[in-house]
Coordinates of C-alpha atoms (C1' of nucleotides) in Angstrom, one line a residue:
Chain A
M1 CA 2.7 -24.9 -23.8
V2 CA 3.1 -28.3 -22.3
T3 CA 4.9 -31.0 -24.1
M4 CA 3.2 -34.3 -23.5
T5 CA 5.8 -37.0 -23.6
D6 CA 4.2 -40.4 -23.6
E7 CA 6.4 -42.8 -21.6
H8 CA 4.1 -45.7 -22.4
D9 CA 2.9 -46.9 -25.7
H10 CA -0.7 -47.7 -25.5
D11 CA -0.6 -50.5 -28.1
S12 CA -4.0 -50.7 -29.5
K13 CA -5.5 -47.8 -27.5
P14 CA -6.6 -44.9 -29.6
E15 CA -4.9 -41.5 -29.6
L16 CA -6.7 -38.8 -27.7
P17 CA -8.0 -35.8 -29.5
A18 CA -6.1 -32.6 -29.4
D19 CA -8.8 -30.7 -27.5
V20 CA -10.1 -33.2 -25.0
R21 CA -13.7 -32.5 -23.8
V22 CA -14.8 -34.9 -21.0
R23 CA -17.8 -34.7 -18.8
F24 CA -19.2 -35.9 -15.5
C25 CA -23.0 -36.4 -15.7
P26 CA -24.4 -38.1 -12.7
S27 CA -28.1 -38.7 -12.0
P28 CA -29.1 -37.1 -8.7
T29 CA -30.4 -40.2 -7.0
G30 CA -29.2 -40.8 -3.5
T31 CA -26.2 -39.6 -1.6
P32 CA -22.9 -39.3 -3.5
H33 CA -20.9 -42.5 -3.4
V34 CA -17.2 -43.3 -3.9
G35 CA -17.6 -45.0 -7.2
M36 CA -19.2 -41.8 -8.5
V37 CA -16.4 -39.8 -7.1
R38 CA -13.8 -42.0 -8.8
T39 CA -15.5 -41.4 -12.1
A40 CA -15.5 -37.7 -11.6
L41 CA -11.9 -37.8 -10.5
F42 CA -10.7 -39.6 -13.6
N43 CA -12.6 -37.4 -15.9
W44 CA -11.3 -34.3 -14.1
A45 CA -7.7 -35.6 -14.1
E46 CA -7.9 -36.4 -17.8
A47 CA -9.2 -32.9 -18.5
R48 CA -6.5 -31.2 -16.4
H49 CA -3.7 -33.4 -17.7
T50 CA -4.5 -32.6 -21.3
H51 CA -5.5 -29.0 -20.7
G52 CA -8.9 -30.0 -22.0
T53 CA -12.4 -29.1 -20.9
F54 CA -14.3 -30.7 -18.0
V55 CA -18.1 -30.3 -18.4
F56 CA -20.5 -31.0 -15.5
R57 CA -24.1 -31.9 -16.4
I58 CA -26.9 -33.4 -14.4
E59 CA -29.0 -36.2 -15.9
D60 CA -32.3 -35.8 -14.1
T61 CA -34.7 -37.4 -16.6
D62 CA -36.1 -39.9 -14.1
A63 CA -38.5 -37.8 -12.1
A64 CA -39.5 -40.7 -10.0
R65 CA -36.0 -41.3 -8.6
D66 CA -34.3 -37.9 -8.9
S67 CA -34.2 -35.4 -6.0
E68 CA -33.1 -31.9 -5.4
E69 CA -31.4 -32.9 -2.2
S70 CA -29.2 -35.3 -4.1
Y71 CA -28.5 -32.7 -6.7
N72 CA -27.3 -30.3 -3.9
Q73 CA -25.2 -33.1 -2.4
I74 CA -23.4 -33.8 -5.6
L75 CA -22.5 -30.2 -6.0
E76 CA -21.3 -30.0 -2.5
A77 CA -19.3 -33.2 -3.0
L78 CA -17.4 -31.9 -6.0
R79 CA -16.7 -28.6 -4.3
W80 CA -15.5 -30.2 -1.2
L81 CA -13.2 -32.5 -3.2
G82 CA -11.9 -29.6 -5.2
L83 CA -12.9 -31.2 -8.5
D84 CA -13.7 -28.0 -10.5
W85 CA -15.3 -27.9 -13.9
D86 CA -15.1 -25.5 -16.8
E87 CA -18.6 -25.6 -18.2
G88 CA -21.9 -26.7 -16.8
I89 CA -23.9 -26.5 -13.6
E90 CA -23.8 -23.0 -12.1
V91 CA -20.7 -21.9 -14.0
G92 CA -22.7 -22.0 -17.3
G93 CA -21.2 -22.3 -20.8
P94 CA -22.2 -22.3 -24.4
D95 CA -24.3 -25.4 -24.4
G96 CA -26.7 -24.9 -21.5
P97 CA -28.9 -25.5 -19.8
Y98 CA -26.9 -28.3 -18.1
R99 CA -29.8 -30.0 -16.4
Q100 CA -31.5 -32.5 -18.6
S101 CA -34.9 -31.7 -17.0
Q102 CA -34.6 -28.3 -18.6
R103 CA -33.8 -29.6 -22.1
G104 CA -37.0 -31.3 -23.0
D105 CA -37.5 -29.3 -26.2
I106 CA -34.1 -30.4 -27.5
Y107 CA -34.8 -34.1 -27.0
R108 CA -38.3 -33.8 -28.6
K109 CA -36.8 -32.2 -31.6
V110 CA -34.1 -34.8 -32.1
A111 CA -36.5 -37.6 -31.6
R112 CA -38.7 -36.1 -34.3
Q113 CA -35.7 -35.9 -36.7
L114 CA -34.8 -39.5 -35.9
L115 CA -38.3 -40.6 -36.6
D116 CA -38.5 -38.6 -39.9
A117 CA -35.3 -40.1 -41.1
G118 CA -36.4 -43.6 -40.4
Y119 CA -33.6 -44.2 -37.9
A120 CA -36.2 -44.6 -35.2
Y121 CA -39.8 -45.8 -35.3
E122 CA -43.0 -45.9 -33.3
S123 CA -43.4 -49.0 -31.2
Y124 CA -46.8 -50.0 -29.8
S125 CA -45.9 -53.3 -28.2
T126 CA -46.3 -53.6 -24.5
A127 CA -43.8 -55.5 -22.4
E128 CA -46.4 -58.3 -21.9
E129 CA -47.0 -58.6 -25.6
I130 CA -43.3 -58.9 -26.3
E131 CA -42.8 -61.5 -23.7
A132 CA -45.8 -63.5 -24.9
R133 CA -44.5 -63.4 -28.5
N134 CA -41.0 -64.6 -27.3
L135 CA -42.6 -67.4 -25.3
A136 CA -44.8 -68.5 -28.2
A137 CA -41.7 -68.5 -30.5
G138 CA -39.7 -70.6 -28.1
R139 CA -37.3 -67.8 -27.2
P140 CA -36.2 -67.2 -23.7
K141 CA -38.2 -64.6 -21.8
S142 CA -35.2 -62.4 -21.5
F143 CA -34.7 -62.4 -25.2
G144 CA -35.8 -58.8 -25.3
Y145 CA -37.6 -56.8 -27.9
D146 CA -38.3 -58.8 -31.1
G147 CA -38.6 -56.0 -33.7
Y148 CA -42.3 -56.5 -34.1
D149 CA -43.1 -52.8 -34.8
R150 CA -40.2 -52.1 -37.1
D151 CA -42.2 -52.0 -40.3
L152 CA -45.7 -51.1 -39.2
T153 CA -47.8 -49.6 -42.0
E154 CA -49.5 -46.3 -41.5
E155 CA -52.8 -48.2 -41.2
E156 CA -51.5 -50.4 -38.5
R157 CA -50.2 -47.5 -36.6
R158 CA -53.5 -45.7 -36.9
S159 CA -55.4 -48.7 -35.7
F160 CA -53.2 -48.9 -32.6
R161 CA -53.8 -45.2 -31.9
D162 CA -57.5 -45.7 -32.4
Q163 CA -57.3 -48.2 -29.6
G164 CA -55.9 -45.4 -27.4
R165 CA -52.4 -46.7 -27.5
R166 CA -49.4 -44.3 -27.5
P167 CA -46.1 -45.4 -29.0
A168 CA -42.7 -45.6 -27.5
I169 CA -40.0 -44.6 -29.9
R170 CA -37.3 -47.2 -30.7
V171 CA -34.0 -46.9 -32.5
R172 CA -33.5 -49.2 -35.4
M173 CA -30.4 -51.3 -34.8
P174 CA -28.6 -52.4 -38.0
D175 CA -27.9 -56.1 -38.4
E176 CA -24.1 -55.9 -38.2
D177 CA -21.3 -56.2 -35.8
V178 CA -20.4 -53.1 -33.8
A179 CA -16.8 -52.6 -32.7
F180 CA -14.9 -49.8 -31.0
D181 CA -11.5 -49.2 -29.4
D182 CA -12.0 -48.7 -25.7
L183 CA -9.4 -46.4 -24.1
I184 CA -9.1 -48.7 -21.1
R185 CA -9.9 -52.1 -22.6
G186 CA -8.7 -52.0 -26.2
R187 CA -10.8 -53.4 -29.0
I188 CA -14.3 -54.6 -28.1
E189 CA -16.6 -56.2 -30.6
F190 CA -20.3 -56.9 -30.2
K191 CA -21.9 -59.5 -32.5
A192 CA -24.6 -58.5 -34.8
G193 CA -28.1 -59.2 -33.4
S194 CA -27.0 -59.0 -29.8
V195 CA -28.6 -55.6 -29.2
P196 CA -32.3 -55.3 -29.8
D197 CA -34.0 -52.1 -31.0
Y198 CA -34.2 -50.0 -27.9
V199 CA -36.6 -47.3 -26.5
I200 CA -35.5 -43.7 -26.5
V201 CA -38.8 -42.0 -25.7
R202 CA -41.5 -43.3 -23.4
P203 CA -45.1 -43.5 -24.7
N204 CA -45.9 -40.5 -22.4
G205 CA -43.2 -38.5 -24.2
D206 CA -40.5 -38.6 -21.6
P207 CA -37.1 -39.0 -23.2
L208 CA -34.8 -41.6 -21.7
Y209 CA -31.2 -41.7 -20.8
T210 CA -30.6 -43.7 -24.0
L211 CA -31.4 -40.6 -26.0
T212 CA -30.6 -37.7 -23.7
N213 CA -27.1 -38.8 -22.9
P214 CA -25.7 -39.2 -26.4
V215 CA -27.6 -36.1 -27.6
D216 CA -26.2 -33.9 -24.9
D217 CA -22.7 -35.4 -25.3
A218 CA -23.0 -34.6 -29.0
L219 CA -24.3 -31.1 -28.5
M220 CA -21.7 -30.3 -25.9
R221 CA -19.1 -31.7 -28.2
I222 CA -17.8 -34.3 -25.8
N223 CA -15.2 -36.3 -27.5
V224 CA -14.0 -38.6 -24.7
V225 CA -16.6 -40.5 -22.7
L226 CA -15.2 -41.9 -19.5
R227 CA -17.8 -43.8 -17.5
G228 CA -18.4 -46.9 -15.5
E229 CA -18.2 -50.4 -16.7
D230 CA -21.9 -50.8 -16.2
L231 CA -22.5 -48.8 -19.3
L232 CA -20.2 -50.9 -21.4
S233 CA -22.8 -53.1 -22.9
S234 CA -24.9 -50.1 -23.9
T235 CA -22.1 -48.7 -26.0
P236 CA -22.9 -50.4 -29.3
R237 CA -26.4 -49.0 -29.3
Q238 CA -25.0 -45.5 -28.5
I239 CA -22.5 -45.8 -31.3
V240 CA -25.3 -46.6 -33.7
L241 CA -27.2 -43.6 -32.4
Y242 CA -24.2 -41.4 -32.9
R243 CA -24.0 -42.5 -36.5
Y244 CA -27.6 -41.4 -37.0
L245 CA -27.0 -38.2 -35.1
T246 CA -24.0 -37.5 -37.2
E247 CA -26.1 -38.1 -40.4
L248 CA -28.6 -35.6 -39.1
G249 CA -26.0 -33.1 -38.3
V250 CA -26.7 -33.2 -34.6
A251 CA -23.4 -34.8 -33.8
Q252 CA -19.9 -34.3 -35.3
G253 CA -18.9 -37.9 -35.0
T254 CA -18.6 -40.6 -32.3
P255 CA -16.6 -39.9 -29.2
L256 CA -13.9 -42.2 -27.8
F257 CA -15.0 -44.4 -24.9
G258 CA -13.2 -45.6 -21.8
H259 CA -15.0 -47.9 -19.4
M260 CA -13.7 -47.7 -15.9
P261 CA -13.8 -50.9 -13.7
Y262 CA -16.2 -51.3 -10.9
V263 CA -15.4 -50.3 -7.3
M264 CA -16.2 -53.5 -5.4
G265 CA -17.4 -53.9 -1.8
Q266 CA -17.6 -56.9 0.4
G267 CA -17.3 -60.2 -1.4
N268 CA -17.5 -60.0 -5.2
K269 CA -20.2 -57.4 -5.2
K270 CA -20.2 -54.0 -6.7
L271 CA -20.1 -51.4 -3.9
S272 CA -23.8 -50.6 -3.6
K273 CA -25.4 -47.4 -2.4
R274 CA -26.6 -49.3 0.6
D275 CA -23.1 -50.1 1.7
P276 CA -21.9 -47.5 4.2
E277 CA -18.4 -47.7 2.8
S278 CA -19.8 -46.2 -0.4
N279 CA -21.1 -43.0 1.3
L280 CA -18.8 -40.1 0.6
F281 CA -20.1 -37.9 3.3
L282 CA -19.8 -40.7 5.9
H283 CA -16.1 -40.8 5.1
R284 CA -15.9 -37.1 5.5
E285 CA -17.7 -37.2 8.8
N286 CA -15.2 -39.8 10.0
G287 CA -12.4 -37.4 9.1
F288 CA -11.1 -38.2 5.7
I289 CA -9.5 -35.2 4.1
R290 CA -10.0 -34.6 0.4
E291 CA -6.4 -35.3 -0.4
G292 CA -6.4 -38.6 1.3
L293 CA -9.7 -39.8 -0.1
L294 CA -8.9 -38.7 -3.6
N295 CA -5.5 -40.3 -3.5
Y296 CA -6.9 -43.6 -2.3
L297 CA -9.6 -43.5 -5.0
A298 CA -7.0 -42.8 -7.7
L299 CA -5.3 -46.0 -6.6
L300 CA -8.3 -48.0 -7.6
G301 CA -7.4 -48.8 -11.1
W302 CA -4.5 -46.5 -11.6
S303 CA -0.9 -46.2 -10.4
I304 CA 1.3 -43.2 -10.5
G305 CA 4.4 -45.4 -10.9
P306 CA 6.3 -48.3 -9.4
D307 CA 6.8 -48.3 -5.6
R308 CA 4.7 -45.2 -5.0
D309 CA 1.2 -44.7 -3.7
V310 CA 1.1 -41.4 -1.9
F311 CA 0.8 -38.4 -4.1
S312 CA -0.9 -35.0 -4.5
M313 CA -3.6 -34.2 -7.1
D314 CA -1.0 -32.0 -8.8
E315 CA 1.2 -35.0 -9.2
M316 CA -1.7 -37.1 -10.4
V317 CA -2.7 -34.5 -13.0
E318 CA 0.8 -34.4 -14.3
K319 CA 1.0 -38.1 -14.8
F320 CA -2.6 -39.2 -15.5
D321 CA -3.5 -40.9 -18.7
I322 CA -6.8 -42.7 -18.9
R323 CA -5.1 -45.3 -21.1
D324 CA -3.0 -46.5 -18.1
V325 CA -6.1 -47.4 -16.1
K326 CA -6.5 -51.1 -15.4
A327 CA -9.6 -52.8 -16.6
N328 CA -10.2 -55.1 -13.7
P329 CA -12.5 -54.3 -10.8
A330 CA -10.9 -53.1 -7.5
H331 CA -12.1 -53.7 -4.0
F332 CA -12.5 -50.7 -1.7
D333 CA -10.2 -51.4 1.2
I334 CA -11.1 -49.0 4.1
D335 CA -7.9 -49.9 6.0
K336 CA -5.7 -48.8 3.1
A337 CA -7.8 -45.7 2.5
V338 CA -7.4 -44.7 6.2
A339 CA -3.6 -45.4 6.0
I340 CA -3.3 -43.2 2.9
N341 CA -5.4 -40.5 4.7
A342 CA -3.1 -40.6 7.7
E343 CA -0.2 -39.9 5.4
H344 CA -1.9 -36.8 4.0
I345 CA -2.9 -35.6 7.4
R346 CA 0.8 -35.7 8.5
M347 CA 1.7 -33.7 5.4
L348 CA -0.6 -30.9 6.4
D349 CA 0.8 -27.6 7.6
P350 CA 0.1 -27.6 11.4
Q351 CA -2.2 -24.6 11.3
D352 CA -4.1 -26.1 8.3
F353 CA -4.4 -29.3 10.3
L354 CA -5.9 -27.4 13.2
N355 CA -8.3 -25.4 11.0
R356 CA -9.6 -28.5 9.4
S357 CA -9.9 -30.3 12.7
L358 CA -12.1 -27.5 14.2
P359 CA -15.4 -28.6 12.7
Y360 CA -14.8 -32.0 14.3
L361 CA -13.8 -30.6 17.6
K362 CA -16.8 -28.3 17.6
R363 CA -19.1 -31.2 16.7
D364 CA -17.7 -33.2 19.5
G365 CA -18.1 -30.4 22.0
A366 CA -14.4 -30.1 22.6
V367 CA -14.2 -26.5 21.5
T368 CA -16.5 -23.5 21.4
A369 CA -16.3 -22.6 17.7
D370 CA -15.4 -24.1 14.4
R371 CA -13.4 -21.1 13.2
W372 CA -9.9 -20.3 14.5
E373 CA -10.7 -16.6 14.9
E374 CA -13.7 -17.4 17.1
L375 CA -11.8 -19.6 19.5
T376 CA -10.9 -18.4 23.0
G377 CA -7.3 -17.5 23.7
R378 CA -6.8 -20.6 25.9
E379 CA -8.2 -22.9 23.2
R380 CA -5.9 -21.5 20.6
E381 CA -3.0 -21.8 23.0
V382 CA -3.7 -25.4 23.9
L383 CA -4.4 -26.4 20.3
T384 CA -1.2 -24.8 19.0
A385 CA 0.8 -26.7 21.6
A386 CA -1.0 -29.9 21.0
A387 CA -1.0 -29.9 17.2
P388 CA 2.5 -31.4 16.7
L389 CA 1.8 -34.1 19.2
V390 CA -1.6 -35.0 17.8
Q391 CA -1.1 -34.6 14.1
P392 CA 1.3 -37.6 13.6
R393 CA -0.9 -39.9 15.6
V394 CA -4.4 -39.5 14.1
R395 CA -5.4 -41.2 10.9
L396 CA -8.8 -39.5 10.6
L397 CA -9.7 -36.0 11.7
G398 CA -12.6 -37.5 13.7
E399 CA -9.9 -38.9 16.1
V400 CA -8.6 -35.5 17.0
S401 CA -11.3 -34.7 19.6
G402 CA -10.4 -37.8 21.6
M403 CA -6.8 -36.9 21.5
V404 CA -7.0 -33.3 22.6
G405 CA -10.3 -33.3 24.4
S406 CA -8.8 -33.9 27.8
L407 CA -6.3 -31.1 27.2
L408 CA -8.9 -28.6 26.1
S409 CA -11.2 -29.5 29.0
Q410 CA -10.6 -27.8 32.4
E411 CA -12.6 -30.5 34.3
D412 CA -11.0 -31.6 37.5
Y413 CA -11.9 -35.2 36.8
I414 CA -11.9 -37.3 33.7
E415 CA -13.9 -40.4 33.8
P416 CA -11.7 -43.1 32.4
E417 CA -12.9 -44.9 29.3
P418 CA -13.5 -48.7 29.8
D419 CA -10.3 -49.8 28.1
A420 CA -8.3 -47.2 30.0
R421 CA -9.8 -48.3 33.3
K422 CA -8.6 -51.8 32.5
Q423 CA -5.1 -50.5 32.5
L424 CA -5.3 -49.6 36.2
K425 CA -3.7 -52.2 38.4
E426 CA -3.9 -52.5 42.1
S427 CA -0.8 -50.3 42.4
A428 CA -2.5 -47.4 40.7
G429 CA -3.6 -45.7 43.9
A430 CA -0.1 -45.9 45.5
V431 CA 1.4 -44.7 42.2
L432 CA -0.9 -41.7 42.1
D433 CA -0.1 -40.8 45.7
L434 CA 3.5 -40.8 44.9
A435 CA 3.1 -38.8 41.8
V436 CA 1.1 -36.1 43.5
K437 CA 3.6 -35.9 46.3
A438 CA 6.4 -35.6 43.8
L439 CA 4.7 -32.9 41.7
E440 CA 3.2 -30.7 44.4
P441 CA 6.5 -28.9 45.2
V442 CA 7.1 -28.1 41.5
G443 CA 6.8 -24.4 40.8
E444 CA 4.8 -23.1 37.9
A445 CA 8.0 -22.0 36.2
D446 CA 9.5 -25.5 36.4
W447 CA 6.3 -27.1 35.1
K448 CA 8.0 -28.2 31.9
T449 CA 8.0 -31.4 29.9
D450 CA 11.6 -32.4 30.6
N451 CA 11.5 -31.6 34.2
L452 CA 8.2 -33.4 34.8
H453 CA 9.7 -36.4 33.0
A454 CA 12.7 -36.4 35.2
I455 CA 10.8 -35.9 38.4
L456 CA 8.2 -38.6 37.8
T457 CA 10.8 -41.1 36.6
H458 CA 12.8 -40.5 39.7
A459 CA 9.9 -40.7 42.1
L460 CA 8.0 -43.6 40.5
V461 CA 10.5 -45.7 38.7
E462 CA 13.8 -45.2 40.5
E463 CA 12.6 -44.6 44.0
G464 CA 9.1 -46.2 43.8
G465 CA 10.4 -49.2 42.0
Y466 CA 7.6 -49.4 39.6
K467 CA 8.0 -50.5 36.0
P468 CA 7.5 -47.7 33.6
R469 CA 4.2 -49.2 32.4
L470 CA 2.8 -49.4 35.9
A471 CA 4.2 -46.0 36.8
F472 CA 3.0 -43.9 34.0
G473 CA -0.2 -45.7 33.1
P474 CA -2.2 -44.4 36.0
V475 CA -0.9 -40.9 35.4
R476 CA -2.0 -41.1 31.8
V477 CA -5.4 -42.3 32.7
A478 CA -5.9 -39.7 35.3
V479 CA -5.1 -36.8 33.0
S480 CA -6.6 -38.1 29.8
G481 CA -9.0 -40.8 30.7
R482 CA -7.7 -42.8 27.8
R483 CA -5.4 -45.6 27.0
V484 CA -4.2 -43.7 23.9
S485 CA -3.2 -40.1 24.3
P486 CA -0.6 -37.6 23.2
P487 CA 2.8 -37.9 24.8
L488 CA 2.4 -37.8 28.6
F489 CA 4.7 -35.2 29.9
E490 CA 3.9 -32.7 27.1
S491 CA 0.3 -33.2 28.0
L492 CA 1.0 -32.4 31.7
E493 CA 2.8 -29.3 30.7
I494 CA -0.1 -28.1 28.5
L495 CA -2.6 -29.0 31.1
G496 CA -0.8 -27.1 33.9
K497 CA -0.1 -27.9 37.4
E498 CA -3.4 -27.3 39.1
T499 CA -5.5 -29.4 36.7
T500 CA -3.0 -32.1 36.6
L501 CA -2.9 -32.5 40.3
R502 CA -6.6 -32.3 40.8
R503 CA -7.2 -35.0 38.1
M504 CA -4.8 -37.3 39.8
Q505 CA -6.2 -36.7 43.2
N506 CA -9.8 -37.2 42.0
L507 CA -9.0 -40.4 40.2
R508 CA -7.1 -41.6 43.3
A509 CA -10.2 -40.9 45.4
R510 CA -12.4 -42.9 43.1
L511 CA -10.4 -46.0 42.8
Chain B
rG1 C1' -30.0 -69.1 -23.3
rC2 C1' -27.5 -65.0 -25.8
rC3 C1' -24.0 -60.7 -25.6
rC4 C1' -19.9 -58.4 -23.2
rC5 C1' -16.0 -57.6 -19.5
rC6 C1' -12.3 -59.3 -15.9
rG7 C1' -8.4 -62.9 -13.8
rU8 C1' -0.2 -61.1 -10.4
rC9 C1' 0.5 -62.0 -2.7
rG10 C1' -5.8 -61.6 1.7
rU11 C1' -6.5 -56.4 -0.7
rC12 C1' -4.6 -52.3 -4.2
rU13 C1' -0.9 -52.5 -7.7
rA14 C1' 4.5 -52.7 -10.7
rA15 C1' 6.2 -55.7 -14.7
rC16 C1' 5.1 -54.2 -21.5
rG17 C1' 9.3 -61.4 -24.2
rG18 C1' 14.9 -62.2 -20.5
rU19 C1' 14.0 -59.5 -12.7
rU20 C1' 15.7 -63.9 -7.0
rA21 C1' 8.1 -61.4 -9.9
rG22 C1' 9.0 -55.2 -6.9
rG23 C1' 6.1 -51.8 -3.7
rA24 C1' 1.9 -50.4 -0.5
rC25 C1' -2.2 -51.8 3.1
rA26 C1' -3.4 -55.6 6.4
rC27 C1' -1.2 -59.5 9.4
rC28 C1' 3.0 -61.6 12.4
rA29 C1' 7.9 -61.0 14.9
rG30 C1' 11.7 -57.7 16.6
rA31 C1' 14.0 -52.7 17.7
rC32 C1' 12.9 -48.0 19.9
rU33 C1' 9.7 -46.1 23.7
rU34 C1' 6.3 -43.1 29.3
rU35 C1' 1.0 -45.6 26.7
rC36 C1' -0.8 -45.6 21.9
rA37 C1' 0.8 -44.0 17.4
rA38 C1' 4.8 -42.8 14.4
rU39 C1' 9.6 -44.7 12.8
rC40 C1' 13.1 -48.7 11.6
rU41 C1' 14.2 -54.0 10.7
rG42 C1' 12.6 -58.7 9.4
rA43 C1' 8.9 -62.6 8.1
rC44 C1' 4.6 -64.4 5.6
rA45 C1' 2.2 -64.3 1.0
rG46 C1' 1.0 -64.1 -5.8
rC47 C1' 1.4 -64.9 -11.9
rG48 C1' -6.4 -69.5 -12.0
rA49 C1' -5.4 -74.2 -15.2
rG50 C1' -3.8 -76.4 -19.7
rA51 C1' -1.9 -76.2 -24.6
rG52 C1' 0.6 -73.4 -28.4
rU53 C1' 4.2 -69.4 -30.4
rU54 C1' 9.4 -68.4 -29.0
rC55 C1' 16.1 -69.7 -27.6
rG56 C1' 13.1 -67.6 -23.6
rA57 C1' 6.7 -66.2 -21.4
rC58 C1' 3.1 -62.8 -15.9
rU59 C1' 3.7 -60.5 -20.6
rC60 C1' 1.5 -63.0 -27.4
rU61 C1' -2.5 -66.8 -29.2
rC62 C1' -6.3 -70.6 -28.2
rU63 C1' -9.2 -73.6 -24.9
rC64 C1' -11.0 -74.4 -20.2
rC65 C1' -12.1 -72.8 -15.3
rG66 C1' -13.6 -69.0 -12.1
rG67 C1' -15.8 -64.1 -11.1
rG68 C1' -18.7 -60.0 -12.8
rG69 C1' -22.1 -57.1 -15.8
rG70 C1' -26.0 -56.7 -19.5
rU71 C1' -30.2 -58.8 -21.9
rA72 C1' -35.8 -52.4 -19.0
rC73 C1' -40.7 -47.8 -21.3
rC74 C1' -33.3 -47.3 -14.8
rA75 C1' -28.9 -44.9 -15.3

RNA sequence: GCCCCCGUCGUCUAACGGUUAGGACACCAGACUUUCAAUCUGACAGCGAGAGUUCGACUCUCUCCGGGGGUACCA
């Protein structure tokens, strides 16, 4: 098949298993954000690079925060981005169901096994009681759980139950250091005693992430866990749980872990869901294309090689190795993201560029349909002519409407935008008069870019004595209403003689 | 308090003990030009600090400093 030649040695980083199984397992809370996408991307790329398996599961164990809307958005996000999965949501697989809300029986059974084996125990302490004990013992409030219920006798437990109390279930942490080799960070060691016994099932019977995540990873035979840095400090307790699960035959060992750095926002803060820059769909609305956004996100922590930062997903898959990812947090820089997106827009086949622009044009009312086949003949004609002019000068698809709107429109007057109006000097009226006069005699057959260029240059610059800026500025504003537009003479040709002249006359009349 | 992570231009990164520390974005200047953009050229700008190891450290070790995360019956 494919020979994987490793160009880099990954010093202390572990070797990957022969059959990589990674997963993406978001909680459906809120709208998809870019940090989440980056996590999905790196998992996907690792699976594709190694010809492994990418599993997609939903962790909806928190009924209070999860929503169906968010679930649907996450699905839509992955599909839009083209990050396809091999097993999981909607595609199925051998280890379903793939929504944790439908796997309650599994968790209950495993929790029972853990309890029976003594790896977990019933804990009746309330948060208030724990805090009170810590205070009384002179420990800081944030000391955490003190192990009070570890060795409750049967009598004590019965007495709690008789008071009407229901127990949470806690995992018993051994008093020893826990270490592992992170795929991104190398060796990480946690000191003994730094992780308290933790809850895996609520008193009401709801299983928590602390249980469901490792259990599902085990049952789905995930052997490489690539997740956010925020989960790093929960890794020792998961490793301990994996040991127990392996003893019980639920797991076949402990997976490899790789903790990806944060995506940062303004200041030194993690990009939060509140931050508009974190909103994937907002970026899409603004006109990011998947290639551009994915490329940019890949740059946050990973590099395809020296002196190179624009690449396709195929190229990324070919080169990607999670062990090359940097461990330090990266700031989300919208300017660079937009610049990368612009590069990808320019690489699009012109017709593809047009097709992808249509939803934006439709949204902005510049066009009558968002599908090429449903456009009018004139719309198709104008867009085909305008595409090569517009494609190199937009950075986001959301900018296309502004660029071609005045060409698509058949209005006889375009109200200049404020910054375009500012371009109009006192001479604008005289310039427009001259331009109209020079263009009126031009026959339809001669209404061509080069000819129009020659005629206007002659009339306005050579004979009129105006500097190019003063000569062509008013013409541009008249036909486009904007300071920035596609090339002027090409625009005039596309627009046609009649509309061009009327727009110039109408602007002239309103000066 | 305790535990853990991180530290190269403003930002994203390259460098794997030997380079004038490279590239990209942003910014500035210039060229081109019918505007804007694109393009081209140039400029600006960095190894957090200090020890140690070494013939030689951005690269290895330690300390400090700085930033971040965790310490939940959230994930």
